[in-house]
JSON list of C-alpha atoms in Angstrom, two decimals:
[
{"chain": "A", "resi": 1, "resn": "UNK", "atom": "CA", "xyz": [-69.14, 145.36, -16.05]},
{"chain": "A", "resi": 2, "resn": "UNK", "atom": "CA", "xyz": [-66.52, 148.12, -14.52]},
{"chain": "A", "resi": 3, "resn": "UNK", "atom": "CA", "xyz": [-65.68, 151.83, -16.84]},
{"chain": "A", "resi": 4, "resn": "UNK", "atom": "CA", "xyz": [-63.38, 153.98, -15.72]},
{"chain": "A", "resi": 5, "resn": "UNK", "atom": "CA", "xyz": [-63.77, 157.33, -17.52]},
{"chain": "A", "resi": 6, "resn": "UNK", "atom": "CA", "xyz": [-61.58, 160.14, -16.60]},
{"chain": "A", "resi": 7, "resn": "UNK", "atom": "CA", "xyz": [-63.17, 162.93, -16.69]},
{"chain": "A", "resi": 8, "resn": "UNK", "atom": "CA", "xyz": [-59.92, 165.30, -18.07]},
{"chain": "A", "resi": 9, "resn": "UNK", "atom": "CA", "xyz": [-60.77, 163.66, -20.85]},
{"chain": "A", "resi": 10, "resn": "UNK", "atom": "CA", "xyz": [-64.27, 165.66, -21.08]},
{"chain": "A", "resi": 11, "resn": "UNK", "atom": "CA", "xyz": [-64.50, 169.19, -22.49]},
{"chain": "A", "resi": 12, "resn": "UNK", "atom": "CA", "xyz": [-68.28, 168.88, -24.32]},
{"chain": "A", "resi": 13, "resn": "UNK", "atom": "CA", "xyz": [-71.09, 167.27, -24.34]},
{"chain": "A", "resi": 14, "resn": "UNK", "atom": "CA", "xyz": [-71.79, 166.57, -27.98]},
{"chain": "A", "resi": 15, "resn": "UNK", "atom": "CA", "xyz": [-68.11, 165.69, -28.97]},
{"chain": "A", "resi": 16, "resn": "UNK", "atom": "CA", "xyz": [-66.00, 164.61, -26.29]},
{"chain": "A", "resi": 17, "resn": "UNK", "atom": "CA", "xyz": [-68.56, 162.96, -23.81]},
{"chain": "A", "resi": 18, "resn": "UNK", "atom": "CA", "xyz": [-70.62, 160.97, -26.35]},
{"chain": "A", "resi": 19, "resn": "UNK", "atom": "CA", "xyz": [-66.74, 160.20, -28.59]},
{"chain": "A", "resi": 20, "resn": "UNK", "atom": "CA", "xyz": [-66.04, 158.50, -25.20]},
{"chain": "A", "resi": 21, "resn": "UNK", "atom": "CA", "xyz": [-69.04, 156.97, -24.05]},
{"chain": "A", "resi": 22, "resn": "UNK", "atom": "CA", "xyz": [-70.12, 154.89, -27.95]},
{"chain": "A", "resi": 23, "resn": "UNK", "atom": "CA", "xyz": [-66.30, 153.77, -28.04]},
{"chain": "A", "resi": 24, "resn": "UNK", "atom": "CA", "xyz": [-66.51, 152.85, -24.35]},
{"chain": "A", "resi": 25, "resn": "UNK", "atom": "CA", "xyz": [-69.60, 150.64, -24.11]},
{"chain": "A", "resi": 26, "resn": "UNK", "atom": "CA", "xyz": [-68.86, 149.75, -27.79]},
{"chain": "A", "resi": 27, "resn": "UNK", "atom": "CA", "xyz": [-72.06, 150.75, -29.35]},
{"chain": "A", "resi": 28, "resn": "UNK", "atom": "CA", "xyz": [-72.95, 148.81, -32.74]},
{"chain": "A", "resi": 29, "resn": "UNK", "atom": "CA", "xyz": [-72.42, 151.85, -34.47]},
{"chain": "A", "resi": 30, "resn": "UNK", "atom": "CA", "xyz": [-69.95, 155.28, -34.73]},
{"chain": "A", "resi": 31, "resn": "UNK", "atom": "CA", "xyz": [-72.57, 158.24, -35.65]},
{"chain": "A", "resi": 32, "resn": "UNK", "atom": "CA", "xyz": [-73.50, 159.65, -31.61]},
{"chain": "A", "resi": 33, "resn": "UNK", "atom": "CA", "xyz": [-70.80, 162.18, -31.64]},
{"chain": "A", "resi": 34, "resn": "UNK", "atom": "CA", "xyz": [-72.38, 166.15, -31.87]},
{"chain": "A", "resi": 35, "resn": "UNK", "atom": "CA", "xyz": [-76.32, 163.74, -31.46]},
{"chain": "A", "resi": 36, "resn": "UNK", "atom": "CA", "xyz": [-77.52, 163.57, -28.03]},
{"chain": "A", "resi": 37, "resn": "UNK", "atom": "CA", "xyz": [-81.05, 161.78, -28.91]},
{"chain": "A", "resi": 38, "resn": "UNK", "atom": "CA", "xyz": [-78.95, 159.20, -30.83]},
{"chain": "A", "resi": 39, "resn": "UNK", "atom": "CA", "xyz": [-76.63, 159.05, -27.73]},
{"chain": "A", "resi": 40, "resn": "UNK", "atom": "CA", "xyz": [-79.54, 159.12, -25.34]},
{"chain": "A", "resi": 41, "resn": "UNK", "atom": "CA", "xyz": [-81.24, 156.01, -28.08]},
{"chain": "A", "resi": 42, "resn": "UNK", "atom": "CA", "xyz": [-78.60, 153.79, -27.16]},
{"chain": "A", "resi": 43, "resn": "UNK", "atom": "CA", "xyz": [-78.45, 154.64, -23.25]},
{"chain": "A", "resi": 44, "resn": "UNK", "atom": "CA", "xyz": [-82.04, 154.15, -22.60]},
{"chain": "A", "resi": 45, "resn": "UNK", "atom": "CA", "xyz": [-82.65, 151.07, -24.82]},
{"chain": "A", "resi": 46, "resn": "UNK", "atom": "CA", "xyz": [-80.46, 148.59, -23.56]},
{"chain": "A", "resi": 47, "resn": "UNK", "atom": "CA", "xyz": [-80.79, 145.95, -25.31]},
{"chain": "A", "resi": 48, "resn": "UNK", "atom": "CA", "xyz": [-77.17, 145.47, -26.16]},
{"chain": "A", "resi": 49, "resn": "UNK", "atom": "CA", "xyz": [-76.37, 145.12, -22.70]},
{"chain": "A", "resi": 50, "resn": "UNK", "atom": "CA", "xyz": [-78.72, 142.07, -22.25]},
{"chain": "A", "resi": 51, "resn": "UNK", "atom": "CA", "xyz": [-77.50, 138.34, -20.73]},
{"chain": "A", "resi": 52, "resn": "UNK", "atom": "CA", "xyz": [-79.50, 135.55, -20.84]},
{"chain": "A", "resi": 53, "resn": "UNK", "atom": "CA", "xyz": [-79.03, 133.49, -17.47]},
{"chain": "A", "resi": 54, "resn": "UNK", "atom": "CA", "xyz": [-81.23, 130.51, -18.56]},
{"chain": "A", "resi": 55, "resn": "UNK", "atom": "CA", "xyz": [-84.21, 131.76, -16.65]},
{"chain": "A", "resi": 56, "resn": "UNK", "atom": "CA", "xyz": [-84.68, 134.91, -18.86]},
{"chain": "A", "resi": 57, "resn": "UNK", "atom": "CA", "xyz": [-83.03, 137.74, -20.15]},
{"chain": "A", "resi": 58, "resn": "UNK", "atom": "CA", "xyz": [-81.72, 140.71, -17.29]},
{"chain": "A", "resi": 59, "resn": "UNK", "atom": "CA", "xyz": [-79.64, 143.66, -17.27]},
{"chain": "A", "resi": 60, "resn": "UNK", "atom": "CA", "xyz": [-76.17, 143.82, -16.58]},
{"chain": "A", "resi": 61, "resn": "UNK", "atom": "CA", "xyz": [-75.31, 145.38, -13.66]},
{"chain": "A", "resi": 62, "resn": "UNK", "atom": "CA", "xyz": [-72.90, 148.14, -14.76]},
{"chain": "A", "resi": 63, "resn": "UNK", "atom": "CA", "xyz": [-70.15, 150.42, -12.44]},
{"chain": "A", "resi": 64, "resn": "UNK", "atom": "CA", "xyz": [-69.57, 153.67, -14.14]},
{"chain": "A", "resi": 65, "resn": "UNK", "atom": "CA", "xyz": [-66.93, 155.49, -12.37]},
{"chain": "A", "resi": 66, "resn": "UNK", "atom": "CA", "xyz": [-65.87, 159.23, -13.65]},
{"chain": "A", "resi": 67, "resn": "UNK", "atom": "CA", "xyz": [-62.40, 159.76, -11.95]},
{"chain": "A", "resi": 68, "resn": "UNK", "atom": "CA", "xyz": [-61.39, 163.77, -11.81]},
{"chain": "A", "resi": 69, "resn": "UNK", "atom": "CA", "xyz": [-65.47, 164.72, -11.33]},
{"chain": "A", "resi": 70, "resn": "UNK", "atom": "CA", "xyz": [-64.45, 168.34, -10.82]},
{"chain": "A", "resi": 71, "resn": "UNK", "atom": "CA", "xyz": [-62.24, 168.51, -14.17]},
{"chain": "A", "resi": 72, "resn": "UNK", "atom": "CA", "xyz": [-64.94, 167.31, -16.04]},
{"chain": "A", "resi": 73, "resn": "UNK", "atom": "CA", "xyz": [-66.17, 170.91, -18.67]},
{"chain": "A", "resi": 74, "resn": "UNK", "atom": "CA", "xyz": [-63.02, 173.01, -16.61]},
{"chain": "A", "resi": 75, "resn": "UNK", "atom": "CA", "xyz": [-61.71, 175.41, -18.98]},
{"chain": "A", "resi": 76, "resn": "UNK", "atom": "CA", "xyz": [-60.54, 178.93, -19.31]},
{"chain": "A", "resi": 77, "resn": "UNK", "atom": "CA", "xyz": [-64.03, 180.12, -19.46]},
{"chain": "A", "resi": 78, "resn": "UNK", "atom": "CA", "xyz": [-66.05, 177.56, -17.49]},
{"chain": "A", "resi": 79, "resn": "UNK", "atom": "CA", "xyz": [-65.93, 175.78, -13.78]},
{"chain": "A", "resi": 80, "resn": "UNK", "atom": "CA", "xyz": [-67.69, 173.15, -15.86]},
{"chain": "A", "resi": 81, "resn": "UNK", "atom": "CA", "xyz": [-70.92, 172.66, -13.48]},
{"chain": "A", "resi": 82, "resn": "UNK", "atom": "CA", "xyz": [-73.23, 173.07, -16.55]},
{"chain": "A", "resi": 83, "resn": "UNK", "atom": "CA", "xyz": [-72.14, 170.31, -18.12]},
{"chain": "A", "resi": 84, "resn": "UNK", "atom": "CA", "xyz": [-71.34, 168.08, -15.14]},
{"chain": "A", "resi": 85, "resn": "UNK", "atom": "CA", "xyz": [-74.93, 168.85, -14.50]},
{"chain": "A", "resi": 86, "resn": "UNK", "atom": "CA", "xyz": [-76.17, 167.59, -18.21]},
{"chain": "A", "resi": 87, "resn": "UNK", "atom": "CA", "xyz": [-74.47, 164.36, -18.01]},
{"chain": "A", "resi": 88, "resn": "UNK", "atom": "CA", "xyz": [-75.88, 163.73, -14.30]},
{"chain": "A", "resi": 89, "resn": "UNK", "atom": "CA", "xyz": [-79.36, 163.89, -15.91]},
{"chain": "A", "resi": 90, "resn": "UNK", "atom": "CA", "xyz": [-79.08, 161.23, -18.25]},
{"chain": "A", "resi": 91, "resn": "UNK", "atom": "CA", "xyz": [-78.86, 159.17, -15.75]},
{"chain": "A", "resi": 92, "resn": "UNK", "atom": "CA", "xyz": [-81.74, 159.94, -13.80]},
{"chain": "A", "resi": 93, "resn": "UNK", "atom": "CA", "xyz": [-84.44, 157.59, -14.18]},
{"chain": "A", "resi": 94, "resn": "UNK", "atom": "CA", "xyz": [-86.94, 160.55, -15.68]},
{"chain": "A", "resi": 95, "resn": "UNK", "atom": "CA", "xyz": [-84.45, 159.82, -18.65]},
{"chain": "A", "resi": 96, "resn": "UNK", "atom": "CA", "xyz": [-84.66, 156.09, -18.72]},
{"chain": "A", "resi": 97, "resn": "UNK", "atom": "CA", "xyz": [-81.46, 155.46, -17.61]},
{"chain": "A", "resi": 98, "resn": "UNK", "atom": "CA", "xyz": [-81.86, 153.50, -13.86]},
{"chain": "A", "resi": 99, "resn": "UNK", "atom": "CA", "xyz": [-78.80, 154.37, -11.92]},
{"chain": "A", "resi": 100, "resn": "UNK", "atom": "CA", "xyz": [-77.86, 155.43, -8.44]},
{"chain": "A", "resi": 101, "resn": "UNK", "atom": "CA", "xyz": [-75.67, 157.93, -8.17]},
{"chain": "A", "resi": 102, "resn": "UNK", "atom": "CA", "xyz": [-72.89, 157.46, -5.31]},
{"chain": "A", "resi": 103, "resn": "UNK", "atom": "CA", "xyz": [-70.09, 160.65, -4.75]},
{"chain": "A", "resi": 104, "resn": "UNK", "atom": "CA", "xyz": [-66.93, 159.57, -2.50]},
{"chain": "A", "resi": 105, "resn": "UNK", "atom": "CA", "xyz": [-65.92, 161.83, -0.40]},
{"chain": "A", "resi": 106, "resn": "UNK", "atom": "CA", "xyz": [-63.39, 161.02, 1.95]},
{"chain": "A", "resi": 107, "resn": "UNK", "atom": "CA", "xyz": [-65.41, 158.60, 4.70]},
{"chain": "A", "resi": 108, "resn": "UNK", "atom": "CA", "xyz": [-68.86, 159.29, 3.49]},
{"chain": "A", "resi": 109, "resn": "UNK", "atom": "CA", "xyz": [-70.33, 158.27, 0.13]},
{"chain": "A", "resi": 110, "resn": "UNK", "atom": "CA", "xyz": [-73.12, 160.22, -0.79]},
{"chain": "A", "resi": 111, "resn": "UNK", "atom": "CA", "xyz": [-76.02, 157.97, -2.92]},
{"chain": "A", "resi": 112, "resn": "UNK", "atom": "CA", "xyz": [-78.80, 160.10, -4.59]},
{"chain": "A", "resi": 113, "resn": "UNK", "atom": "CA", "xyz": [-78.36, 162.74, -1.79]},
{"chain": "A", "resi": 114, "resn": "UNK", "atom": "CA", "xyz": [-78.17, 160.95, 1.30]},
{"chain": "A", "resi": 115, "resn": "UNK", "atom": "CA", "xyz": [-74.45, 160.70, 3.28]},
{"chain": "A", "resi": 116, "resn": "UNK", "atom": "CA", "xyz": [-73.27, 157.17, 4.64]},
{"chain": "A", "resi": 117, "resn": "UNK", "atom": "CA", "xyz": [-70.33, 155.51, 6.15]},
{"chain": "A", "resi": 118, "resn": "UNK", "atom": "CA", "xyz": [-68.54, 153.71, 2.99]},
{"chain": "A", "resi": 119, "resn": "UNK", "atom": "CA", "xyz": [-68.30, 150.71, 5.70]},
{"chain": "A", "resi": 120, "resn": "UNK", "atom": "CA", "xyz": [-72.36, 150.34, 5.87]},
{"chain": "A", "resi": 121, "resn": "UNK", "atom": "CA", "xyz": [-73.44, 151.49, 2.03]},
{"chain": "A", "resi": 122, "resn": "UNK", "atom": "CA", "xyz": [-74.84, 148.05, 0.21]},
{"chain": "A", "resi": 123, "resn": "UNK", "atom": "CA", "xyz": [-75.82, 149.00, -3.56]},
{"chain": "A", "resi": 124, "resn": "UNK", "atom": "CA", "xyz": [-78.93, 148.42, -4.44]},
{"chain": "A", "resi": 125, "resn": "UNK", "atom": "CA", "xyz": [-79.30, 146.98, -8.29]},
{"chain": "A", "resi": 126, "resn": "UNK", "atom": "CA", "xyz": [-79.84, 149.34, -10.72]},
{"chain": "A", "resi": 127, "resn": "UNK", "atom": "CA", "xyz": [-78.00, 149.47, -14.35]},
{"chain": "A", "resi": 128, "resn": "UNK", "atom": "CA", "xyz": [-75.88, 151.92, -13.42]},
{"chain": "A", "resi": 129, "resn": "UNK", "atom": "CA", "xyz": [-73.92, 152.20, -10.22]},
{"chain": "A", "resi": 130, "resn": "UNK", "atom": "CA", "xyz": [-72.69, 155.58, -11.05]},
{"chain": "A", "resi": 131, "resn": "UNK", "atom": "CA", "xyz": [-69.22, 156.74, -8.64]},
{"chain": "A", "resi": 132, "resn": "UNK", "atom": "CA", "xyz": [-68.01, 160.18, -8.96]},
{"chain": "A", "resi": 133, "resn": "UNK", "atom": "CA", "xyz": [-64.33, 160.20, -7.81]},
{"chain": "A", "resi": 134, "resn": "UNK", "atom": "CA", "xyz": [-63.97, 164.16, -7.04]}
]
């Protein structure tokens, strides 16, 4: 599964991020906007996103990528780091959420930290395969 979210699109947390992300992976229900922990329910429980391959149910493997990273909170007021930083930590595993996190930058993609050449990164599986296009 590939989403594409641009991240121009994000001003908040409780309005515009989880508005985008129940219509995007099409929760079973319409009441996460201004709730996190109902947000937070349906991103750590994952049974919607579920296949059954004949040998037993698994994950799907899914490629978030948030295009315009640095837009993402950018207002008037705010550089939007706060909430770039909120949204990061739902999807570290302390949360539930199994991802990797990988940052393009130029030649170098950065996963959970670490720089590599693009050429030689191989994902490992997780749920999410999170990219943040800066």
């Amino acid at each position: 599964m590939y989403v594409k979210i641009n991240g121009k699109d994000i001003k908040d947390y409780d309005f515009d991020y989880t508005d985008i992300m129940q219509n995007t992976f099409l929760f079973h229900t319409k009441d996460c906007v201004g709730w996190r922990d109902r947000y937070l329910d349906w991103m750590c429980d994952l049974g919607w996103l579920t296949c059954d391959s004949g040998n037993g149910m698994f994950y799907k493997n899914i490629i978030l990528v948030f295009e315009h990273w640095s837009n993402v909170g950018k207002g008037f007021f705010s550089n939007g780091q706060k909430l770039r930083d909120k949204i990061l930590e739902d999807f570290m595993e302390e949360e539930g959420i199994f991802s990797i996190l990988v940052i393009e930058d130029e030649d170098f993609i950065w996963v959970d930290g670490t720089p590599s050449y693009a050429e030689d990164y191989e994902p490992a599986f997780k749920v999410f395969n999170i990219y943040l296009i800066l």
